[in-house]
Amino acid sequence: MNKKFLSAILFGALMVSSTGTFVSCKDYDDDIDAINKELTDLKSKLSDLESKVNAGGAYVTKIESVDGGFKVSVSDGTSYNLTVASAAPGSKVVIDDKTGEISIDGKATGWFATTGEGEEAVDMTPYVKDGYWYFYDKAAKDFVKSEYKAAGDAYAVVKDGVVTLHMPDESGKMQSIVLPLTANALTAISLPAGLTIGNTVATGAAADAEAISSAKAAKLDWKGPKGAIEKDQFLVGQIGVADLVVSPKNYDLSAQKLTLVDSKGNVAPVKVIATPNTFNSVIVGDRAASENGNWNLTVEMTDEVTADNINKVFKGTGANASKEILYALCVNGIPYTAYDIAIKTKAPESSPVTAITFAAANLSYIDAEGTEVKGATNAIELPVGTTTLKYAAANLYDSYITFEGTYKAKAEKLGVKADGMTVTVPQAASGETLDATVHMVNIGGVETTTSNTITLKLAGASIDTPTEISATEYKVMPNADFTKVLPAILIDLGDALSKLDAATIEAVQKADQLSVVEAATQEGFIVASTANVFTNTTLTKYYKADAQGKKGAAWDASNDGLESLRFIEIAVATDAANNNVAEDAKPGKYTLNLVIKDGTTVGNEIAKIAMPVNVTVPAFDDLFAATDAWTEGVYGARIYPSTNDALISMSNAYTAKSGVDANYNKIAYAFDKINNDAVGTVGSVQQVTLNKKVVYKDKALANSELKATASYSILDAMTAYTGSGSEEATLKAIKKAFTVESSKFTVKLQTIFDGGKIVFYKDNAVVTGTVGIAADGKIAGLTKPSNKKQGLAINFLSADLAVNSTNVADSYPSADANKLQGYAFGNSNAPAASGKQIKVTWSTGIPTVTVAEGTDGLEFTNSDPSSPTYETTLTATFEDATGIVYTSSIKVEKK
């Protein structure tokens, strides 16, 4: 049979090199069986590769052609040879790096593989369909089916920062695996389920979103950013903004091609726009990417949307004509969400559309602390830098700000500029006020002419580089007195204030000119602030130094000079139920600023002291020491029963170190799973109920060594969270943040009766040889004549129990005198053991010789009179309440 091969890999779209190759064949069905034999191994490699990318954050660093497939190199240093079959050397395939035309063995084919940037503006990446290769034919201006079969083939397409591997599964059916090519490749998008984008945004129900407004406008010589409006121009009103989160956080969503695509592959006629979420992260100046992974998502209508179709283009047809089409959000053509995003519109409004009445409640902006401010018109506090004001109105088409009359000249003099709704304030303009006019036009081309004046209060001057003092170390330690667990933070300013110039010192006459502030972006500091300020009256107090340089008398701004201020004290907790702990508190390095302002209304900063505070916790080993229950770093735990459950106790693992006021009974324990199954359940009193299905097997221990960690919450005694929010959930999170953990250790299990055995004493010594059976067929139970041990006993943990019918009975004895280390023993007639009971049965290995407990020992009965003498092994089989079986034997002889 004639076989025709094209060897190795085709790298479509963005080419790895100008010479690409691919594995393919023509008319060789007899080879397919051989190819399919390799697919099981291929599946395993692909599964491992996908796991590294999806769970481990790895990414592809290189992809190379090899015989029968390709080699994928990964960022963790590993590589995978993904080959389908060992094909014979075939024709050489070259892709022209300028025209994209494919040549095979030096002959131009008229097929192309470009990125779609040529005059056709289409993606010409070859693909496989119905088992055959399809190539783009420029003459036909379409993809054509080639003669080359693709059964069992593999190929890779590199495009838009990802590599798509097209590989066959076990059945030979092609599958696609998408892998990132860079470290910051997008791995996930979190978007509210059931999202409907209208003038407002809703989730879960389209009816909850207000539809997008639109209209045909009247002619208007509009001076706003969107320019003059022509008669009957179709205008669309404001569209709601949705919040989304990307992983990894540093992924720049704004640099990608975003589309909304329905399940049939149709692209919605909208431009999808992603901008950094300024409500979750302070934005200073222009910035392309979000710092925390939070983004605002909105859409703009394309020219395809008109007054005639806006109420239809986003809806289905036929029986679904009243329902919104559902889309997925695609990044560079790849869907990252479910198909549950709807766009809600309504029919255009009739003209004329009533002008928008300016209302302060609809105006908002982000202040210097990153907080959204609404409803201000005469005290809009703008920080130095760029601030964008927003006006919310469904019918709003465009708006902009101007300075009029005398304020125009003042703004020019100060260097304050307005561009659209964005105002830029230079440092030199700090502390000034300006009146501004907000111009608005609605979707009907009607401009607002009613009162629309606002007053801008430009922020006071600020100091960008404060003087920094030495860090304050604040260690959270356990203590029975909770006020000592979270004492006040005492910051020693040293001579930082006395070094200020005389004019600055003289300018401070009132306490309210001082404030302790943290950056709006700082998270996790232990004390909760109000709008990032630690108020003087509630949290912060100022003190002078005493003669020894320690905290002295309170500092009084009216009578004491600024230079005498030495200490700042910030309260944390009064007791376990009254505290100023922040809901996101956690150990870490933080910076507070002592901000000193002049006495003007705007409060210009005249001095700023940066005060680092390092919040730390001790190591687990600083608090607790291992007990004598440990041997060479391994904790020994003997199982004990509760009915038929198997339990161990961890209460004897640690004790508090000398001088440490920590409660070892509050230590929590966590155990590693075995084969993804939990080994037990940890109870509230440090007892662990073992999962016998995992730990036991065939009446013995299957896993005698468990891996565990111990943890201790230093704030365990904290009983209330006094801030806002869900108290129970927040309190739990705070306690977890201040939890210290041990390194992983081994717990060595001992079964209940481990070490138990039968022994025979003679004159206090254990007989190691053969024990004789008396002429009357008995072995005497343990007695102590003349204080010397004589006879048969059960020995456990250095204690003995005489073997007789009183101690090993048909029912388990209840008297302590008849128990061994608290355990009662029952014979073969007793029910199954429960709790602290152990069942024991006897055997000799001779079918005719039976054993039973007598009043003073064991009685042997031989039913075979022809063999009156014998030598054998006496075996005791013990079974505890949890199902573990033990055996112990001695040699016995009947003469």
CSV table of N, CA, C and O in Angstrom, one decimal, residues 68 105 215 251 264 303 397 486 491 548 550 635 892:
chain,number,residue,atom,x,y,z
A,68,GLY,N,7.3,11.6,15.5
A,68,GLY,CA,6.0,11.1,15.9
A,68,GLY,C,5.3,11.9,16.9
A,68,GLY,O,4.2,11.6,17.4
A,105,ASP,N,8.2,19.2,0.5
A,105,ASP,CA,9.3,18.7,-0.3
A,105,ASP,C,9.7,19.7,-1.4
A,105,ASP,O,9.9,19.3,-2.5
A,215,ALA,N,-31.9,55.9,22.6
A,215,ALA,CA,-32.9,56.7,21.9
A,215,ALA,C,-32.2,57.3,20.7
A,215,ALA,O,-31.0,57.3,20.6
A,251,TYR,N,-2.2,39.1,36.4
A,251,TYR,CA,-2.6,39.0,35.0
A,251,TYR,C,-3.3,40.2,34.5
A,251,TYR,O,-4.2,40.8,35.1
A,264,LYS,N,-23.2,28.7,20.6
A,264,LYS,CA,-23.1,28.3,19.2
A,264,LYS,C,-21.9,29.0,18.5
A,264,LYS,O,-21.7,28.8,17.3
A,303,ASP,N,-21.2,49.2,16.3
A,303,ASP,CA,-22.1,49.8,15.3
A,303,ASP,C,-23.2,48.8,14.8
A,303,ASP,O,-24.1,49.2,14.1
A,397,TYR,N,-25.8,60.2,28.4
A,397,TYR,CA,-25.0,59.8,27.3
A,397,TYR,C,-23.5,60.2,27.5
A,397,TYR,O,-22.6,59.5,27.2
A,486,LEU,N,-2.9,40.9,74.6
A,486,LEU,CA,-3.0,42.0,73.7
A,486,LEU,C,-2.8,43.4,74.4
A,486,LEU,O,-3.8,44.1,74.5
A,491,ILE,N,4.7,53.0,71.2
A,491,ILE,CA,5.7,53.4,70.2
A,491,ILE,C,6.6,54.5,70.8
A,491,ILE,O,6.1,55.5,71.3
A,548,GLN,N,13.7,58.4,83.7
A,548,GLN,CA,14.4,57.2,83.3
A,548,GLN,C,14.3,57.0,81.8
A,548,GLN,O,14.7,55.9,81.2
A,550,LYS,N,11.4,56.4,80.4
A,550,LYS,CA,10.2,55.5,80.2
A,550,LYS,C,9.0,56.3,80.0
A,550,LYS,O,9.0,57.6,80.1
A,635,TYR,N,5.8,10.3,69.1
A,635,TYR,CA,4.9,10.3,70.3
A,635,TYR,C,4.2,8.9,70.3
A,635,TYR,O,3.6,8.5,69.3
A,892,VAL,N,3.6,-26.7,77.6
A,892,VAL,CA,3.1,-27.5,78.7
A,892,VAL,C,3.3,-29.0,78.4
A,892,VAL,O,3.4,-29.4,77.3
